Amino acid sequence: MERTLSIIKPDGVSKGVAGEVIGRMERAGIRICAMKMVRLTLEQARLFYAVHKERPFFESLTQFMTSGPIIAMVLEAENVIVKNRDLMGATNPKEALPGTIRRDFASDVEKNIVHGSDGPETAAQEIKFFFSDLEIQH
Ligand code: IDP
Ligand code: MG
């Protein structure tokens, strides 16, 4: 069994599509084994997205991620990193396939509704960023 970190970003929460996003994950056979709603500080957002700190969109992205509450989740399933990325669709919703979360709900490349870890190492790091072992159901 593999685990990944998923985040419903501030736009997903404020648009009221959290339930729909979670429903899609559950219908895909993904188990949610941890969940919390938090509002990141700018410092936390900068730390979470540190790999992107040289990118031109870093300032705007981190501001956006602190603009409202987010829902962080640990997802579990076989091959869940790729499975979740497939449900999400491409980073830019205009390039995302029909039926994906980003294509169906996102307005632009920055405000794209969801985050999902991109590999086993980042998944482990990102899960630790939000959750202690005690907060994850086995
Ligand atoms: P991902 O979320 O699909 O893994 P990344 O390349 O890791 O995409 O970028 C992280 C986040 O940064 C994206 O989800 C999006 O919110 C934002 N982002 C990525 N590329 C751009 C861009 O070209 N302009 C503005 N924001 C971007
Ligand atoms: Mg990424």
GROMACS .gro file of C-alpha atoms and ligand atoms in nm, residues 9 49 51-52 55-58 60-61 64-65 85 88-92 102 108-118, ligand 1:
model
   57
    9LYS     CA    1  -0.641   2.436  -0.188
   49TYR     CA    2   0.667   2.498  -0.159
   51VAL     CA    3   1.131   2.354  -0.415
   52HIS     CA    4   0.965   2.630  -0.618
   55ARG     CA    5   1.015   3.024  -0.978
   56PRO     CA    6   0.849   3.351  -1.084
   57PHE     CA    7   0.514   3.240  -0.939
   58PHE     CA    8   0.649   3.154  -0.591
   60SER     CA    9   0.190   3.466  -0.572
   61LEU     CA   10   0.150   3.091  -0.509
   64PHE     CA   11  -0.270   3.221  -0.257
   65MET     CA   12  -0.208   2.916  -0.037
   85ARG     CA   13  -0.231   1.268  -1.003
   88MET     CA   14  -0.624   1.572  -1.049
   89GLY     CA   15  -0.523   1.624  -1.412
   90ALA     CA   16  -0.246   1.845  -1.551
   91THR     CA   17  -0.122   2.146  -1.352
   92ASN     CA   18  -0.277   2.384  -1.606
  102ARG     CA   19  -0.863   2.049  -1.240
  108ASP     CA   20  -0.623   2.895  -1.377
  109VAL     CA   21  -0.277   2.737  -1.354
  110GLU     CA   22  -0.218   2.875  -1.004
  111LYS     CA   23  -0.564   2.837  -0.853
  112ASN     CA   24  -0.597   2.475  -0.953
  113ILE     CA   25  -0.802   2.328  -0.664
  114VAL     CA   26  -0.574   2.044  -0.552
  115HIS     CA   27  -0.219   1.948  -0.464
  116GLY     CA   28  -0.086   1.593  -0.487
  117SER     CA   29   0.261   1.461  -0.407
  118ASP     CA   30   0.463   1.379  -0.719
  139IDP     P1   31   0.160   2.034  -0.957
  139IDP     O1   32   0.077   2.096  -0.848
  139IDP     O2   33   0.075   1.986  -1.071
  139IDP     O3   34   0.255   1.929  -0.906
  139IDP     P2   35   0.393   2.208  -0.979
  139IDP     O4   36   0.472   2.229  -1.102
  139IDP     O5   37   0.454   2.125  -0.870
  139IDP     O6   38   0.249   2.151  -1.021
  139IDP     O7   39   0.358   2.352  -0.922
  139IDP     C1   40   0.306   2.368  -0.791
  139IDP     C2   41   0.191   2.464  -0.796
  139IDP     O8   42   0.241   2.592  -0.837
  139IDP     C3   43   0.081   2.434  -0.899
  139IDP     O9   44  -0.012   2.340  -0.854
  139IDP     C4   45   0.020   2.569  -0.920
  139IDP    O10   46  -0.067   2.605  -0.812
  139IDP     C5   47   0.143   2.660  -0.915
  139IDP     N1   48   0.200   2.683  -1.049
  139IDP     C6   49   0.269   2.595  -1.127
  139IDP     N2   50   0.306   2.650  -1.243
  139IDP     C7   51   0.259   2.776  -1.241
  139IDP     C8   52   0.263   2.886  -1.334
  139IDP    O11   53   0.320   2.877  -1.444
  139IDP     N3   54   0.201   3.001  -1.294
  139IDP     C9   55   0.138   3.015  -1.173
  139IDP     N4   56   0.132   2.916  -1.084
  139IDP    C10   57   0.190   2.797  -1.116
   0.00000   0.00000   0.00000
